PDB file of C-alpha atoms and ligand atoms in Angstrom:
ATOM      1  CA  MET A   1     -15.890  -6.834   5.496  1.00 71.00           C
ATOM      2  CA  SER A   2     -12.326  -8.074   5.820  1.00 89.00           C
ATOM      3  CA  SER A   3      -9.295  -6.392   4.801  1.00 97.00           C
ATOM      4  CA  ILE A   4      -5.336  -7.458   3.692  1.00 98.00           C
ATOM      5  CA  VAL A   5      -2.712  -5.114   4.871  1.00 98.00           C
ATOM      6  CA  LEU A   6       0.472  -5.253   2.210  1.00 98.00           C
ATOM      7  CA  PHE A   7       3.344  -4.104   4.886  1.00 98.00           C
ATOM      8  CA  GLY A   8       6.965  -3.701   4.316  1.00 98.00           C
ATOM      9  CA  PRO A   9       9.722  -0.869   4.015  1.00 98.00           C
ATOM     10  CA  PRO A  10      10.193   1.782   1.429  1.00 98.00           C
ATOM     11  CA  GLY A  11      10.638  -0.051  -1.861  1.00 97.00           C
ATOM     12  CA  ALA A  12       9.789  -3.526  -0.234  1.00 98.00           C
ATOM     13  CA  GLY A  13       7.815  -4.009  -3.323  1.00 98.00           C
ATOM     14  CA  LYS A  14       4.211  -3.688  -1.983  1.00 98.00           C
ATOM     15  CA  GLY A  15       2.992  -1.552  -4.821  1.00 97.00           C
ATOM     16  CA  THR A  16       4.670  -4.183  -7.501  1.00 97.00           C
ATOM     17  CA  GLN A  17       3.278  -7.334  -5.642  1.00 98.00           C
ATOM     18  CA  ALA A  18      -0.521  -5.267  -5.044  1.00 98.00           C
ATOM     19  CA  THR A  19      -1.375  -6.252  -8.917  1.00 96.00           C
ATOM     20  CA  ALA A  20      -1.392 -10.109  -8.197  1.00 97.00           C
ATOM     21  CA  ILE A  21      -2.957  -9.881  -4.987  1.00 97.00           C
ATOM     22  CA  MET A  22      -5.731  -7.629  -6.735  1.00 97.00           C
ATOM     23  CA  GLU A  23      -6.566 -10.240  -9.367  1.00 96.00           C
ATOM     24  CA  LYS A  24      -6.433 -13.153  -6.919  1.00 96.00           C
ATOM     25  CA  THR A  25      -8.804 -11.473  -4.396  1.00 96.00           C
ATOM     26  CA  GLY A  26     -10.823  -8.832  -6.201  1.00 96.00           C
ATOM     27  CA  LEU A  27      -9.920  -6.458  -3.535  1.00 97.00           C
ATOM     28  CA  PRO A  28      -9.307  -2.976  -4.502  1.00 98.00           C
ATOM     29  CA  GLN A  29      -5.887  -1.455  -3.681  1.00 98.00           C
ATOM     30  CA  VAL A  30      -5.814   1.603  -1.555  1.00 98.00           C
ATOM     31  CA  SER A  31      -2.522   3.340  -1.420  1.00 98.00           C
ATOM     32  CA  THR A  32      -1.966   6.119   0.978  1.00 98.00           C
ATOM     33  CA  GLY A  33       0.859   7.197  -1.194  1.00 97.00           C
ATOM     34  CA  ASP A  34      -0.904   6.936  -4.438  1.00 96.00           C
ATOM     35  CA  MET A  35      -3.711   9.293  -2.595  1.00 97.00           C
ATOM     36  CA  LEU A  36      -1.549  11.784  -1.026  1.00 97.00           C
ATOM     37  CA  ARG A  37       0.450  12.368  -4.426  1.00 95.00           C
ATOM     38  CA  SER A  38      -2.768  12.654  -6.005  1.00 95.00           C
ATOM     39  CA  ALA A  39      -3.698  15.219  -3.698  1.00 95.00           C
ATOM     40  CA  LEU A  40      -0.428  17.035  -4.290  1.00 95.00           C
ATOM     41  CA  SER A  41      -0.768  17.022  -7.877  1.00 94.00           C
ATOM     42  CA  LYS A  42      -4.234  18.489  -7.893  1.00 96.00           C
ATOM     43  CA  GLY A  43      -3.162  21.064  -5.124  1.00 96.00           C
ATOM     44  CA  THR A  44      -5.565  20.300  -2.712  1.00 95.00           C
ATOM     45  CA  ASN A  45      -5.522  21.594   1.223  1.00 94.00           C
ATOM     46  CA  LEU A  46      -4.632  18.002   1.995  1.00 93.00           C
ATOM     47  CA  GLY A  47      -1.907  17.730  -0.860  1.00 95.00           C
ATOM     48  CA  LEU A  48      -0.039  20.985   0.433  1.00 96.00           C
ATOM     49  CA  GLU A  49      -0.318  20.043   4.166  1.00 96.00           C
ATOM     50  CA  ALA A  50       1.372  16.634   3.109  1.00 97.00           C
ATOM     51  CA  LYS A  51       3.882  17.901   0.660  1.00 96.00           C
ATOM     52  CA  GLY A  52       6.631  18.872   3.245  1.00 96.00           C
ATOM     53  CA  TYR A  53       6.507  15.937   5.069  1.00 97.00           C
ATOM     54  CA  MET A  54       6.685  13.783   1.956  1.00 97.00           C
ATOM     55  CA  GLU A  55       9.650  15.393   0.424  1.00 95.00           C
ATOM     56  CA  ALA A  56      11.614  15.080   3.858  1.00 96.00           C
ATOM     57  CA  GLY A  57      10.732  11.560   3.849  1.00 97.00           C
ATOM     58  CA  ASP A  58       8.710  11.953   7.199  1.00 98.00           C
ATOM     59  CA  LEU A  59       5.403  10.344   7.847  1.00 98.00           C
ATOM     60  CA  VAL A  60       2.414  12.611   7.293  1.00 98.00           C
ATOM     61  CA  PRO A  61       0.320  13.319  10.499  1.00 98.00           C
ATOM     62  CA  ASP A  62      -1.949  10.583  11.810  1.00 98.00           C
ATOM     63  CA  GLY A  63      -4.788  12.771  11.515  1.00 97.00           C
ATOM     64  CA  LEU A  64      -4.741  13.564   7.888  1.00 96.00           C
ATOM     65  CA  ILE A  65      -4.064  10.069   7.009  1.00 98.00           C
ATOM     66  CA  LEU A  66      -6.875   8.867   8.864  1.00 97.00           C
ATOM     67  CA  SER A  67      -9.660  11.087   7.448  1.00 94.00           C
ATOM     68  CA  LEU A  68      -8.280  10.332   3.828  1.00 95.00           C
ATOM     69  CA  ILE A  69      -8.893   6.325   4.953  1.00 97.00           C
ATOM     70  CA  GLU A  70     -12.487   7.371   6.616  1.00 95.00           C
ATOM     71  CA  GLU A  71     -13.682   8.815   3.377  1.00 95.00           C
ATOM     72  CA  ARG A  72     -12.339   6.053   0.934  1.00 96.00           C
ATOM     73  CA  LEU A  73     -13.840   3.317   3.055  1.00 95.00           C
ATOM     74  CA  LYS A  74     -17.087   4.841   2.567  1.00 95.00           C
ATOM     75  CA  GLU A  75     -16.607   4.098  -1.483  1.00 97.00           C
ATOM     76  CA  GLU A  76     -18.844   1.625  -2.677  1.00 97.00           C
ATOM     77  CA  ASP A  77     -15.798  -0.760  -3.897  1.00 97.00           C
ATOM     78  CA  ALA A  78     -14.742  -1.027  -0.394  1.00 97.00           C
ATOM     79  CA  LYS A  79     -17.613  -2.667   1.119  1.00 95.00           C
ATOM     80  CA  ASN A  80     -16.111  -6.091   0.833  1.00 94.00           C
ATOM     81  CA  GLY A  81     -12.794  -5.041   1.891  1.00 96.00           C
ATOM     82  CA  VAL A  82      -9.617  -3.607   0.520  1.00 98.00           C
ATOM     83  CA  LEU A  83      -5.853  -4.104   0.240  1.00 98.00           C
ATOM     84  CA  PHE A  84      -4.064  -1.545   2.135  1.00 98.00           C
ATOM     85  CA  ASP A  85      -0.629  -0.842   0.476  1.00 98.00           C
ATOM     86  CA  GLY A  86       1.523   1.660   3.083  1.00 97.00           C
ATOM     87  CA  PHE A  87      -1.146   2.017   5.829  1.00 98.00           C
ATOM     88  CA  PRO A  88      -1.336   1.386   8.460  1.00 98.00           C
ATOM     89  CA  ARG A  89       2.279   2.951   9.320  1.00 98.00           C
ATOM     90  CA  THR A  90       2.055   3.878  13.158  1.00 98.00           C
ATOM     91  CA  ILE A  91       0.559   2.253  15.879  1.00 98.00           C
ATOM     92  CA  LEU A  92      -2.438   4.762  16.351  1.00 98.00           C
ATOM     93  CA  GLN A  93      -3.246   4.301  12.558  1.00 98.00           C
ATOM     94  CA  ALA A  94      -3.436   0.375  13.393  1.00 98.00           C
ATOM     95  CA  GLU A  95      -5.559   0.756  16.404  1.00 98.00           C
ATOM     96  CA  SER A  96      -7.890   3.544  14.258  1.00 97.00           C
ATOM     97  CA  LEU A  97      -8.287   1.067  11.565  1.00 97.00           C
ATOM     98  CA  ALA A  98      -9.091  -1.887  13.902  1.00 96.00           C
ATOM     99  CA  LYS A  99     -12.294   0.111  15.085  1.00 95.00           C
ATOM    100  CA  ILE A 100     -13.407   0.386  11.172  1.00 92.00           C
ATOM    101  CA  THR A 101     -12.928  -2.840   9.672  1.00 92.00           C
ATOM    102  CA  LYS A 102     -11.371  -6.294  10.486  1.00 95.00           C
ATOM    103  CA  VAL A 103      -7.478  -7.098   9.086  1.00 97.00           C
ATOM    104  CA  SER A 104      -7.622 -10.980   8.155  1.00 97.00           C
ATOM    105  CA  MET A 105      -3.786 -11.026   6.786  1.00 98.00           C
ATOM    106  CA  VAL A 106      -0.865  -8.674   6.753  1.00 98.00           C
ATOM    107  CA  ILE A 107       1.742  -9.486   4.392  1.00 98.00           C
ATOM    108  CA  SER A 108       5.220  -8.643   5.055  1.00 98.00           C
ATOM    109  CA  ILE A 109       7.724  -7.850   2.882  1.00 98.00           C
ATOM    110  CA  GLU A 110      11.266  -8.526   4.078  1.00 98.00           C
ATOM    111  CA  VAL A 111      13.826  -6.887   2.233  1.00 98.00           C
ATOM    112  CA  PRO A 112      17.420  -5.654   4.173  1.00 96.00           C
ATOM    113  CA  ASP A 113      18.201  -2.086   4.320  1.00 95.00           C
ATOM    114  CA  ASP A 114      21.076  -2.485   2.059  1.00 92.00           C
ATOM    115  CA  ASN A 115      19.002  -3.386  -1.109  1.00 96.00           C
ATOM    116  CA  ILE A 116      16.371  -0.688  -0.435  1.00 97.00           C
ATOM    117  CA  VAL A 117      18.170   2.508  -1.572  1.00 95.00           C
ATOM    118  CA  GLU A 118      18.925   0.422  -5.222  1.00 96.00           C
ATOM    119  CA  ARG A 119      15.761  -0.555  -5.652  1.00 97.00           C
ATOM    120  CA  ILE A 120      14.575   3.233  -4.712  1.00 97.00           C
ATOM    121  CA  VAL A 121      17.156   5.130  -6.650  1.00 96.00           C
ATOM    122  CA  GLY A 122      16.446   2.821 -10.032  1.00 97.00           C
ATOM    123  CA  ARG A 123      12.676   3.274  -9.810  1.00 98.00           C
ATOM    124  CA  ARG A 124      10.854   4.644 -12.471  1.00 98.00           C
ATOM    125  CA  MET A 125       7.101   4.857 -13.261  1.00 96.00           C
ATOM    126  CA  ASP A 126       4.909   4.939 -16.556  1.00 97.00           C
ATOM    127  CA  SER A 127       3.056   7.975 -16.058  1.00 94.00           C
ATOM    128  CA  GLU A 128       0.251   6.973 -18.234  1.00 95.00           C
ATOM    129  CA  THR A 129      -0.289   3.489 -17.027  1.00 94.00           C
ATOM    130  CA  GLY A 130       1.044   3.537 -13.393  1.00 93.00           C
ATOM    131  CA  GLU A 131       3.079   0.663 -13.940  1.00 95.00           C
ATOM    132  CA  ILE A 132       6.181   0.376 -11.932  1.00 96.00           C
ATOM    133  CA  TYR A 133       9.740  -0.546 -13.411  1.00 98.00           C
ATOM    134  CA  HIS A 134      13.340  -0.578 -12.793  1.00 98.00           C
ATOM    135  CA  ILE A 135      16.360   0.517 -14.466  1.00 97.00           C
ATOM    136  CA  LYS A 136      17.925  -2.916 -13.534  1.00 97.00           C
ATOM    137  CA  PHE A 137      15.547  -5.330 -12.080  1.00 96.00           C
ATOM    138  CA  LYS A 138      12.314  -4.791 -14.304  1.00 97.00           C
ATOM    139  CA  PRO A 139      13.418  -2.492 -17.322  1.00 97.00           C
ATOM    140  CA  ALA A 140      10.346  -0.688 -18.924  1.00 97.00           C
ATOM    141  CA  PRO A 141       9.627  -2.141 -22.422  1.00 96.00           C
ATOM    142  CA  SER A 142      11.001   0.064 -25.510  1.00 94.00           C
ATOM    143  CA  GLY A 143       9.537   2.898 -27.077  1.00 94.00           C
ATOM    144  CA  ILE A 144       7.963   4.370 -23.308  1.00 96.00           C
ATOM    145  CA  SER A 145      11.268   6.380 -22.204  1.00 94.00           C
ATOM    146  CA  ASP A 146       9.473   9.650 -22.400  1.00 96.00           C
ATOM    147  CA  ARG A 147       6.641   8.566 -20.219  1.00 97.00           C
ATOM    148  CA  LEU A 148       8.713   7.117 -17.558  1.00 98.00           C
ATOM    149  CA  ILE A 149       9.279   9.705 -14.201  1.00 97.00           C
ATOM    150  CA  GLN A 150      10.805   9.464 -11.371  1.00 97.00           C
ATOM    151  CA  ARG A 151       9.257  10.046  -7.666  1.00 95.00           C
ATOM    152  CA  LYS A 152      10.589  13.431  -6.077  1.00 93.00           C
ATOM    153  CA  ASP A 153      10.915  11.382  -2.692  1.00 95.00           C
ATOM    154  CA  ASP A 154      13.146   8.768  -4.569  1.00 96.00           C
ATOM    155  CA  THR A 155      16.470  10.258  -3.924  1.00 95.00           C
ATOM    156  CA  GLU A 156      19.373   8.566  -2.034  1.00 94.00           C
ATOM    157  CA  GLU A 157      19.059  11.302   0.733  1.00 93.00           C
ATOM    158  CA  THR A 158      15.196  11.153   1.271  1.00 96.00           C
ATOM    159  CA  VAL A 159      15.107   7.456   1.058  1.00 96.00           C
ATOM    160  CA  ARG A 160      17.442   7.150   4.420  1.00 96.00           C
ATOM    161  CA  SER A 161      14.898   9.499   6.224  1.00 97.00           C
ATOM    162  CA  ARG A 162      11.905   7.106   4.925  1.00 97.00           C
ATOM    163  CA  LEU A 163      13.725   4.054   6.470  1.00 97.00           C
ATOM    164  CA  ASN A 164      14.474   5.807   9.791  1.00 98.00           C
ATOM    165  CA  ALA A 165      10.931   6.586   9.981  1.00 98.00           C
ATOM    166  CA  TYR A 166      10.047   3.117   9.132  1.00 98.00           C
ATOM    167  CA  HIS A 167      12.451   1.238  11.651  1.00 98.00           C
ATOM    168  CA  SER A 168      11.164   3.806  14.235  1.00 98.00           C
ATOM    169  CA  GLN A 169       7.764   4.462  13.683  1.00 98.00           C
ATOM    170  CA  THR A 170       6.290   1.300  11.502  1.00 98.00           C
ATOM    171  CA  ALA A 171       8.057  -1.846  12.011  1.00 98.00           C
ATOM    172  CA  PRO A 172       7.021  -2.118  15.625  1.00 98.00           C
ATOM    173  CA  LEU A 173       3.766  -2.714  13.630  1.00 98.00           C
ATOM    174  CA  ALA A 174       5.054  -6.170  12.932  1.00 98.00           C
ATOM    175  CA  ASP A 175       4.712  -7.160  16.552  1.00 98.00           C
ATOM    176  CA  TYR A 176       1.556  -5.553  16.825  1.00 98.00           C
ATOM    177  CA  TYR A 177       0.070  -7.631  14.112  1.00 98.00           C
ATOM    178  CA  SER A 178       1.946 -10.820  14.993  1.00 98.00           C
ATOM    179  CA  ASN A 179       0.138 -10.494  18.631  1.00 98.00           C
ATOM    180  CA  LEU A 180      -3.052 -10.643  16.611  1.00 97.00           C
ATOM    181  CA  GLY A 181      -2.060 -13.645  14.662  1.00 98.00           C
ATOM    182  CA  VAL A 182      -2.461 -12.439  11.552  1.00 98.00           C
ATOM    183  CA  LEU A 183       1.328 -11.319  10.354  1.00 98.00           C
ATOM    184  CA  GLU A 184       2.611 -13.683   7.463  1.00 98.00           C
ATOM    185  CA  LYS A 185       6.475 -12.914   6.232  1.00 98.00           C
ATOM    186  CA  VAL A 186       7.506 -13.107   2.908  1.00 98.00           C
ATOM    187  CA  ASN A 187      11.070 -12.926   1.594  1.00 98.00           C
ATOM    188  CA  GLY A 188      10.986 -10.007  -0.194  1.00 98.00           C
ATOM    189  CA  ASN A 189      14.771 -10.229  -1.503  1.00 98.00           C
ATOM    190  CA  ARG A 190      13.941 -12.587  -4.475  1.00 98.00           C
ATOM    191  CA  ASN A 191      13.120 -12.077  -7.885  1.00 96.00           C
ATOM    192  CA  ILE A 192       9.931 -10.655  -8.186  1.00 97.00           C
ATOM    193  CA  ILE A 193       8.010 -13.571  -9.627  1.00 97.00           C
ATOM    194  CA  ASP A 194       9.264 -15.710  -6.576  1.00 98.00           C
ATOM    195  CA  VAL A 195       7.976 -13.454  -4.275  1.00 98.00           C
ATOM    196  CA  THR A 196       4.477 -13.138  -6.069  1.00 98.00           C
ATOM    197  CA  ASN A 197       4.302 -16.947  -5.886  1.00 98.00           C
ATOM    198  CA  SER A 198       4.844 -17.069  -2.271  1.00 98.00           C
ATOM    199  CA  ILE A 199       2.509 -14.306  -1.898  1.00 98.00           C
ATOM    200  CA  LEU A 200      -0.414 -16.208  -3.744  1.00 97.00           C
ATOM    201  CA  GLU A 201       0.310 -19.085  -1.734  1.00 97.00           C
ATOM    202  CA  LEU A 202      -0.938 -17.240   1.158  1.00 97.00           C
ATOM    203  CA  LEU A 203      -3.939 -16.577  -0.182  1.00 95.00           C
ATOM    204  CA  VAL A 204      -5.249 -20.079  -1.421  1.00 82.00           C
TER     205      VAL A 204
HETATM  206  P1  AP5 B 301       4.615   5.419  -0.304  1.00 57.97           P
HETATM  207  O1  AP5 B 301       3.992   6.069  -1.714  1.00 57.97           O
HETATM  208  O2  AP5 B 301       3.610   4.346   0.601  1.00 57.97           O
HETATM  209  O3  AP5 B 301       6.028   4.932  -0.206  1.00 57.97           O
HETATM  210  P2  AP5 B 301       6.980   3.613   0.616  1.00 57.97           P
HETATM  211  O4  AP5 B 301       5.918   2.708   1.739  1.00 57.97           O
HETATM  212  O5  AP5 B 301       8.015   4.213   0.673  1.00 57.97           O
HETATM  213  O6  AP5 B 301       6.778   2.593  -0.499  1.00 57.97           O
HETATM  214  P3  AP5 B 301       7.042   2.657  -1.905  1.00 57.97           P
HETATM  215  O7  AP5 B 301       6.076   3.151  -2.856  1.00 57.97           O
HETATM  216  O8  AP5 B 301       8.678   3.609  -1.755  1.00 57.97           O
HETATM  217  O9  AP5 B 301       7.803   1.217  -2.315  1.00 57.97           O
HETATM  218  P4  AP5 B 301       6.878   0.032  -2.579  1.00 57.97           P
HETATM  219  O10 AP5 B 301       7.191  -1.043  -1.491  1.00 57.97           O
HETATM  220  O11 AP5 B 301       5.785  -0.039  -3.013  1.00 57.97           O
HETATM  221  O12 AP5 B 301       7.748  -0.728  -3.589  1.00 57.97           O
HETATM  222  P5  AP5 B 301       7.719  -0.670  -5.264  1.00 57.97           P
HETATM  223  O13 AP5 B 301       6.731  -1.958  -5.542  1.00 57.97           O
HETATM  224  O14 AP5 B 301       7.209   0.576  -5.934  1.00 57.97           O
HETATM  225  O15 AP5 B 301       4.753   6.782   0.812  1.00 57.97           O
HETATM  226  C1  AP5 B 301       5.390   7.729   0.360  1.00 57.97           C
HETATM  227  C2  AP5 B 301       5.324   8.939   1.679  1.00 57.97           C
HETATM  228  O16 AP5 B 301       3.822   9.365   1.663  1.00 57.97           O
HETATM  229  C3  AP5 B 301       5.895   8.450   3.017  1.00 57.97           C
HETATM  230  O17 AP5 B 301       7.544   8.742   2.648  1.00 57.97           O
HETATM  231  C4  AP5 B 301       4.797   9.584   3.695  1.00 57.97           C
HETATM  232  O18 AP5 B 301       5.427  10.639   3.636  1.00 57.97           O
HETATM  233  C5  AP5 B 301       3.792   9.470   2.929  1.00 57.97           C
HETATM  234  N1  AP5 B 301       2.858   8.566   3.567  1.00 57.97           N
HETATM  235  C6  AP5 B 301       2.036   7.486   2.745  1.00 57.97           C
HETATM  236  N2  AP5 B 301       1.213   6.717   3.518  1.00 57.97           N
HETATM  237  C7  AP5 B 301       1.305   7.143   4.750  1.00 57.97           C
HETATM  238  C8  AP5 B 301       0.844   6.921   6.174  1.00 57.97           C
HETATM  239  N3  AP5 B 301      -0.168   5.704   6.123  1.00 57.97           N
HETATM  240  N4  AP5 B 301       1.256   7.478   7.228  1.00 57.97           N
HETATM  241  C9  AP5 B 301       1.954   8.671   6.956  1.00 57.97           C
HETATM  242  N5  AP5 B 301       2.535   8.975   5.983  1.00 57.97           N
HETATM  243  C10 AP5 B 301       2.139   8.441   4.850  1.00 57.97           C
HETATM  244  O19 AP5 B 301       9.331  -1.216  -5.491  1.00 57.97           O
HETATM  245  C11 AP5 B 301      10.360  -0.172  -5.599  1.00 57.97           C
HETATM  246  C12 AP5 B 301      11.146  -0.702  -6.694  1.00 57.97           C
HETATM  247  O20 AP5 B 301      12.020  -2.043  -6.573  1.00 57.97           O
HETATM  248  C13 AP5 B 301      10.549  -0.751  -8.325  1.00 57.97           C
HETATM  249  O21 AP5 B 301      11.405  -0.243  -8.990  1.00 57.97           O
HETATM  250  C14 AP5 B 301      10.438  -2.210  -8.412  1.00 57.97           C
HETATM  251  O22 AP5 B 301      10.264  -2.386  -9.665  1.00 57.97           O
HETATM  252  C15 AP5 B 301      11.607  -2.915  -7.795  1.00 57.97           C
HETATM  253  N6  AP5 B 301      11.260  -4.053  -7.272  1.00 57.97           N
HETATM  254  C16 AP5 B 301       9.943  -4.620  -6.442  1.00 57.97           C
HETATM  255  N7  AP5 B 301      10.113  -5.968  -6.061  1.00 57.97           N
HETATM  256  C17 AP5 B 301      11.307  -6.145  -6.706  1.00 57.97           C
HETATM  257  C18 AP5 B 301      12.199  -7.471  -6.229  1.00 57.97           C
HETATM  258  N8  AP5 B 301      11.640  -8.317  -5.847  1.00 57.97           N
HETATM  259  N9  AP5 B 301      13.525  -7.422  -6.767  1.00 57.97           N
HETATM  260  C19 AP5 B 301      13.878  -6.492  -7.307  1.00 57.97           C
HETATM  261  N10 AP5 B 301      13.326  -5.055  -7.379  1.00 57.97           N
HETATM  262  C20 AP5 B 301      12.132  -4.966  -6.834  1.00 57.97           C
END
């Protein structure tokens, strides 16, 4: 069992690029952000515990995240590895992950902070299919505007907190994985297709 990690700041394009990687590798996507939002919408204890952190743009405590991941990796579809999206986000999460699964590649999507706010504030999601759009960079097809939703934490104010959390707690993981020889950097500051093509070249 060996897994791939999609790594990068909020709005780097991890969720956007996950689809092509899943199609190419057959690995299921495991997004801690999606799992937390699902828990929140179902009103579970985990969702309620995570709510305040997410709305403030802070990281949810490691213990909650790690128990979520441990449970998820027990599922049948995870037996050959998974595509992690937004996990791990702290050194402790990465060290804990190393005890349960091998990480064969960490794809770091690099985007400057200056571009992140516009990406986040303009993001819209199709509530029926989960497809990610952007009002300027990837407009949704006509006729589905009533299905488009905006995430509660996609405000200019919250994204600045998320970027702070990224730089102080998550960015150090690049060195951690570089030292393990598995980090692959991709310039994410290009159009979506070009980024996808660079990522697919890494997977041949
Ligand atoms: P999470 O849901 O993981 O959010 P995130 O890391 O902030 O990442 P995003 O989903 O915002 O961005 P993305 O990189 O997937 O970008 P996307 O493809 O959508 O986490 C939310 C919260 O949950 C956290 O703040 C934290 O509280 C908590 N949490 C989650 N995991 C945790 C963990 N492990 N530990 C602790 N806490 C955790 O693209 C963004 C927009 O840009 C879209 O509109 C898209 O269309 C557009 N776009 C994408 N690529 C391009 C491109 N190349 N050019 C132009 N536009 C583009």
